[in-house]
mmCIF file of C-alpha atoms in Angstrom:
data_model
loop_
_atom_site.group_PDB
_atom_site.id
_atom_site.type_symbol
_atom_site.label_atom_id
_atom_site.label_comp_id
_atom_site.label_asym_id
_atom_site.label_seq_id
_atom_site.Cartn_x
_atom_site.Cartn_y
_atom_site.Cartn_z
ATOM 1 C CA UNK A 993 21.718 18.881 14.853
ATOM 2 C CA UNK A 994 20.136 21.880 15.749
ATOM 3 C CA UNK A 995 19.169 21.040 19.327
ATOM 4 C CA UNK A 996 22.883 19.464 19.541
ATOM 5 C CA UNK A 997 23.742 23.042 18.628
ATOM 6 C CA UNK A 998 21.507 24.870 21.112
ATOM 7 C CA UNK A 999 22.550 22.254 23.914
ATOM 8 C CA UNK A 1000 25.314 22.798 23.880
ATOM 9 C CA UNK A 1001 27.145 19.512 23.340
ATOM 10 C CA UNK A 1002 30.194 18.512 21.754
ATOM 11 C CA UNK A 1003 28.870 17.563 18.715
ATOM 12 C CA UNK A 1004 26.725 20.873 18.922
ATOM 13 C CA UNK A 1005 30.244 22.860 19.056
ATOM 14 C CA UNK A 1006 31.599 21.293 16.180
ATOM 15 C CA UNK A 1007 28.748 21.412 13.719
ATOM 16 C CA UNK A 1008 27.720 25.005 14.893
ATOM 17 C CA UNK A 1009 30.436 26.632 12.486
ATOM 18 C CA UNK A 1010 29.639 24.297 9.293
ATOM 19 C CA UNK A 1011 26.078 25.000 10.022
ATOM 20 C CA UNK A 1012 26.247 28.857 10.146
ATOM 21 C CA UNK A 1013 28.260 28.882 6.729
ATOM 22 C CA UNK A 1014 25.559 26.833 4.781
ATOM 23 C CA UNK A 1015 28.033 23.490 5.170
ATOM 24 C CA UNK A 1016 27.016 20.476 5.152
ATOM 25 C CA UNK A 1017 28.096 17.862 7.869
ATOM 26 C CA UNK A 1018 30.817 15.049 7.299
ATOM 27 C CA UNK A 1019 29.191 11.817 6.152
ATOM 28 C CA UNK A 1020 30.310 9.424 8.856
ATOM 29 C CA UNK A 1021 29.579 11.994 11.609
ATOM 30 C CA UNK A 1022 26.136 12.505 10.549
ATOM 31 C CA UNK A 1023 25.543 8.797 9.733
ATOM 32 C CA UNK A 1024 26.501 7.820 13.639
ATOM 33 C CA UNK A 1025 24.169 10.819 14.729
ATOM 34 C CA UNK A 1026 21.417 9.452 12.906
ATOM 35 C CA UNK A 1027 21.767 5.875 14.185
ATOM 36 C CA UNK A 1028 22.159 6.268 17.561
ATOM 37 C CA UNK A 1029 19.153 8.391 17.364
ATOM 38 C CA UNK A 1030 16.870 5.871 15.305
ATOM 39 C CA UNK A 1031 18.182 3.076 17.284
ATOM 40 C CA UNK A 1032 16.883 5.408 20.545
ATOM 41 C CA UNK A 1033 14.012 4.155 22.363
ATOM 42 C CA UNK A 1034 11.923 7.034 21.277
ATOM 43 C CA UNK A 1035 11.948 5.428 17.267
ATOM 44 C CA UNK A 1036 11.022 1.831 18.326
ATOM 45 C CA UNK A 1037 7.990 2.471 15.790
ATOM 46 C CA UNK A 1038 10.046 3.566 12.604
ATOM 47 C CA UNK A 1039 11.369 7.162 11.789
ATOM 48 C CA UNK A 1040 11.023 9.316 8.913
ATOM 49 C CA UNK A 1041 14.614 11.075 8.223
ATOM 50 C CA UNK A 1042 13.611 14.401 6.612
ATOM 51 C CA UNK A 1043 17.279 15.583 4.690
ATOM 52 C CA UNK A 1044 19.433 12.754 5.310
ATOM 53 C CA UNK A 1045 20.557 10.942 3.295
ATOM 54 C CA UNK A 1046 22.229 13.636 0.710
ATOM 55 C CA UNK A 1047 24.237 11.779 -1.532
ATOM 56 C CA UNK A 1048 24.604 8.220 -2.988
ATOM 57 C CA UNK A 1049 27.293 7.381 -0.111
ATOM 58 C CA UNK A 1050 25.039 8.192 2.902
ATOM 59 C CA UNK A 1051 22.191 6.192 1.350
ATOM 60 C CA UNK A 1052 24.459 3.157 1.028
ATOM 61 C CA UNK A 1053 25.850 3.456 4.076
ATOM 62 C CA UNK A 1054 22.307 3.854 5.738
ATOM 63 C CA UNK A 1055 21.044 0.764 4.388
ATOM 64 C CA UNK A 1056 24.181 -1.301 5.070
ATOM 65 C CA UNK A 1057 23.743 -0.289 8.744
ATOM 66 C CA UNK A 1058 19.747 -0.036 9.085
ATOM 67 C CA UNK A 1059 18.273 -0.693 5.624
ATOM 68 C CA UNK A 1060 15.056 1.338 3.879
ATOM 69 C CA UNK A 1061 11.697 1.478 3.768
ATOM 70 C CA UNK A 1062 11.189 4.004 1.931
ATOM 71 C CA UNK A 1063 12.522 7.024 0.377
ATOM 72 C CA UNK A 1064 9.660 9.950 0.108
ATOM 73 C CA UNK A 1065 10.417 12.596 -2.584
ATOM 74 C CA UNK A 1066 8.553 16.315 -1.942
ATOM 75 C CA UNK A 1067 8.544 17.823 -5.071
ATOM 76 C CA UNK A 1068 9.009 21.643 -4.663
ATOM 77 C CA UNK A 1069 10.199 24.439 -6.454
ATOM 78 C CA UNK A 1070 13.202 26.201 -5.533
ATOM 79 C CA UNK A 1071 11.642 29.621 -5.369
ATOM 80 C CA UNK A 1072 8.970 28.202 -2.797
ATOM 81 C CA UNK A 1073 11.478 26.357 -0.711
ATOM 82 C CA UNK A 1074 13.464 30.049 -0.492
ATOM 83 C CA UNK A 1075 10.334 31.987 0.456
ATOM 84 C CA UNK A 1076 9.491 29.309 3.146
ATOM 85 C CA UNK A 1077 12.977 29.194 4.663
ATOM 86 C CA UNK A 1078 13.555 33.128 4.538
ATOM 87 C CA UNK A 1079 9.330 33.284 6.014
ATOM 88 C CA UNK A 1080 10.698 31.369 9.247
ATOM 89 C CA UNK A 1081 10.638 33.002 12.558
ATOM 90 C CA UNK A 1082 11.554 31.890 15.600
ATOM 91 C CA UNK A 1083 9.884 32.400 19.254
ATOM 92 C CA UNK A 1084 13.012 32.401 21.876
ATOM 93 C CA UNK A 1085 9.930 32.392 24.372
ATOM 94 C CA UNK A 1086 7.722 29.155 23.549
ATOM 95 C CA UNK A 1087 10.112 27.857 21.366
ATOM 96 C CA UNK A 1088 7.685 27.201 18.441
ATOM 97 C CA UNK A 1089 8.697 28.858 14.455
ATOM 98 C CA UNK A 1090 6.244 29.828 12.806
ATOM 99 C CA UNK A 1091 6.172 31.081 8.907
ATOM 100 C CA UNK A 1092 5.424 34.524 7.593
ATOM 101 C CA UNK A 1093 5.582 34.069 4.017
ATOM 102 C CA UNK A 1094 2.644 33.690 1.811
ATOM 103 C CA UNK A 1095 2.449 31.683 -1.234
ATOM 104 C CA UNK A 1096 -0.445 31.058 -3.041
ATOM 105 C CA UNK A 1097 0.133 30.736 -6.811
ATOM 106 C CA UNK A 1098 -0.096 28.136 -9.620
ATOM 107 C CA UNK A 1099 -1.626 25.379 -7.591
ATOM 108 C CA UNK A 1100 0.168 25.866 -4.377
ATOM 109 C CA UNK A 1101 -1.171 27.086 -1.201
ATOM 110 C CA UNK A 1102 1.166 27.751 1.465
ATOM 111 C CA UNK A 1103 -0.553 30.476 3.481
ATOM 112 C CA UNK A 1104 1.192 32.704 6.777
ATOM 113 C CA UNK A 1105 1.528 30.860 9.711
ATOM 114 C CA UNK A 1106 1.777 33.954 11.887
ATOM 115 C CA UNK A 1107 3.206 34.255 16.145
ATOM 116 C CA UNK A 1108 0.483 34.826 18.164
ATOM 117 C CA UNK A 1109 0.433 38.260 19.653
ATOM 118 C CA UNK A 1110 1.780 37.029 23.149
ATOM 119 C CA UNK A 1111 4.974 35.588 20.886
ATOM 120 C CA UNK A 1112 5.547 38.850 18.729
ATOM 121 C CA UNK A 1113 7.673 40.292 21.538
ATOM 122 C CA UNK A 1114 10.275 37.212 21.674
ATOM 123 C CA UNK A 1115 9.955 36.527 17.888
ATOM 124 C CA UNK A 1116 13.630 36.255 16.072
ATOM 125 C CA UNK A 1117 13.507 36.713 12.363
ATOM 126 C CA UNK A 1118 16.092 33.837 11.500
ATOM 127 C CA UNK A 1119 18.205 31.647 12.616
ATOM 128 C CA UNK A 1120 22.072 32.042 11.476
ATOM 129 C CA UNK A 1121 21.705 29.419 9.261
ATOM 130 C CA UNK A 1122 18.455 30.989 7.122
ATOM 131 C CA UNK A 1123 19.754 33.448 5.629
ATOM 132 C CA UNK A 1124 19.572 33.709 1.459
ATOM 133 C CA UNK A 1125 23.117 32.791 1.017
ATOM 134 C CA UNK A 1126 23.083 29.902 3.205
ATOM 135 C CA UNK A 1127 20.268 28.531 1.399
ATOM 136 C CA UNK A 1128 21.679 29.606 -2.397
ATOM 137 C CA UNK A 1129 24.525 27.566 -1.453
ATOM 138 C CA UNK A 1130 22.675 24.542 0.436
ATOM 139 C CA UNK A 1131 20.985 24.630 -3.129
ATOM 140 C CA UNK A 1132 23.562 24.199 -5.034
ATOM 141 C CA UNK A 1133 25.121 21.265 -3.170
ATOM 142 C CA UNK A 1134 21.681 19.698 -3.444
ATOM 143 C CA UNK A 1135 21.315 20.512 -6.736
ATOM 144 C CA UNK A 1136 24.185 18.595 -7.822
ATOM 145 C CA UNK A 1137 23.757 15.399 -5.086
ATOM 146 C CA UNK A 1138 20.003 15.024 -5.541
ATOM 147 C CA UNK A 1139 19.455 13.278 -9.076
ATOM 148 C CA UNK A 1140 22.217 10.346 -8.410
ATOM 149 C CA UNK A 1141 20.284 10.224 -4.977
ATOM 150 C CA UNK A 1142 16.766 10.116 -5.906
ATOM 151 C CA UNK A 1143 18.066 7.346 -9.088
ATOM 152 C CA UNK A 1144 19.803 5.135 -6.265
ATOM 153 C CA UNK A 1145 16.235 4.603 -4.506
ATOM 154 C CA UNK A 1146 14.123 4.551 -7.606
ATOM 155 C CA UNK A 1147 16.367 2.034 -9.265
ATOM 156 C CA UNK A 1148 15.268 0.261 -5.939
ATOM 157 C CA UNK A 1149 12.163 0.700 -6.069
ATOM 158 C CA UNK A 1150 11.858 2.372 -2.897
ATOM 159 C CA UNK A 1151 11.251 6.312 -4.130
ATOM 160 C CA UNK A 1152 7.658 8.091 -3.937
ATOM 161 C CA UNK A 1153 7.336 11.116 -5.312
ATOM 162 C CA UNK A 1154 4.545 13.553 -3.499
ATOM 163 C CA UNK A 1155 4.433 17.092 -4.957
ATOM 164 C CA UNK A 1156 4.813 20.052 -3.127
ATOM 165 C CA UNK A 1157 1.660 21.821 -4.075
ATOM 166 C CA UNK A 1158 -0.373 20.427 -1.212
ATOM 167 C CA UNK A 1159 -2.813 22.925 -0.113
ATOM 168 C CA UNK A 1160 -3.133 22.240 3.893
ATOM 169 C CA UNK A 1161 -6.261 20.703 3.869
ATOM 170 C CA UNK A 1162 -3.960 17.680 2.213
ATOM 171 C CA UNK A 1163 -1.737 17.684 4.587
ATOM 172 C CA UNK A 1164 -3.886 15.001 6.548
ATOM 173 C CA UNK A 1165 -3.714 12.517 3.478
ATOM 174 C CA UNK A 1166 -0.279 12.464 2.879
ATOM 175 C CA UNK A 1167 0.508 12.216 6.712
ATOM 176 C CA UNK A 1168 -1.646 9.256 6.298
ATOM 177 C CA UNK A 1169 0.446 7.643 3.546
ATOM 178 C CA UNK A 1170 3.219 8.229 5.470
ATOM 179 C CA UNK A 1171 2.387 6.557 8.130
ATOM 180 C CA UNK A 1172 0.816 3.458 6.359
ATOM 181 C CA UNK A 1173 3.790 3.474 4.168
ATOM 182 C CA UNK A 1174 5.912 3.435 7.091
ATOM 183 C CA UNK A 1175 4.889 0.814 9.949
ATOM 184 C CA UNK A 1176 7.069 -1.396 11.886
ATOM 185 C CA UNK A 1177 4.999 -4.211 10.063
ATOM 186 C CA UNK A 1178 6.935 -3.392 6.804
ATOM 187 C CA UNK A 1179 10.650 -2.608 8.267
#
């Protein structure tokens, strides 16, 4: 969506305004944006759909249309989700974010991933949309859609659970269950 939004498109113009407010997009809008892109050329080896589906009705109108694999719970607390999505920052330059906040406490590890010094003169702070109402809200509305969610796909047997407190030296085994978890073989 957010590309749609910085392209410019039609459907950019009409989520930009839901977006900026901390809404959430209309069910069968977002369900035809995500099929036409995993039915794309560029997903002919599987996807992995990172915050969609929300709720109980996307999920069962996802696997009506393309069916599941998969659903892969990451386990985080709310105050390290915050920290991360207020620590963004965005180079208007190269185009990459990059993360300022530092967490390191109780297990997790989430150190700065800092702009290099050729960045630091294009470097945004946030995008409209990270800003810590947008995200008290988006928590709320996940708050309350999450537990029917994550019951539809474990009463499926489809949901993992991986916990957030991955230092990055993980990062390379749980990519790796991903992907074996996730092959065209098994789809």
């Amino acid at each position: 969506l957010r590309a749609e939004v910085e392209q410019g498109s039609e459907l950019g113009k009409k989520v930009k305004p839901i977006m900026e407010k901390g809404g959430l997009i209309d069910d069968s809008l977002m369900l035809e944006v995500v099929k036409r892109k995993v039915l794309s050329a560029e997903c002919t080896s599987g996807v992995l759909l990172d915050g969609f589906p929300r709720k109980v009705e996307q999920a069962e109108a996802l696997e009506q249309a393309l069916g599941t694999t998969m659903a892969l719970f990451v386990d985080c607390p709310p105050g390290l989700l915050k920290m991360r999505v207020l620590g963004r920052r965005h180079c208007s330059c190269c185009g990459k974010t990059y993360n300022v906040s530092d967490f390191q406490a109780a297990g997790y590890d989430y150190p700065p991933n800092m702009p290099p010094a050729a960045c630091l003169p294009h470097v945004t702070t946030r995008k409209d949309d990270e800003s810590e109402e947008t995200f008290n809200r988006r928590m709320e509305i996940y708050r309350h859609e999450s537990t029917p969610l994550l019951r539809f796909y474990e009463e499926r047997g489809l949901l993992r659970t991986v916990h957030g407190r991955r230092r990055q030296d993980d990062l390379d085994a749980l990519r790796a269950f991903v992907i074996t978890a996730v092959t065209p073989s098994r789809m």
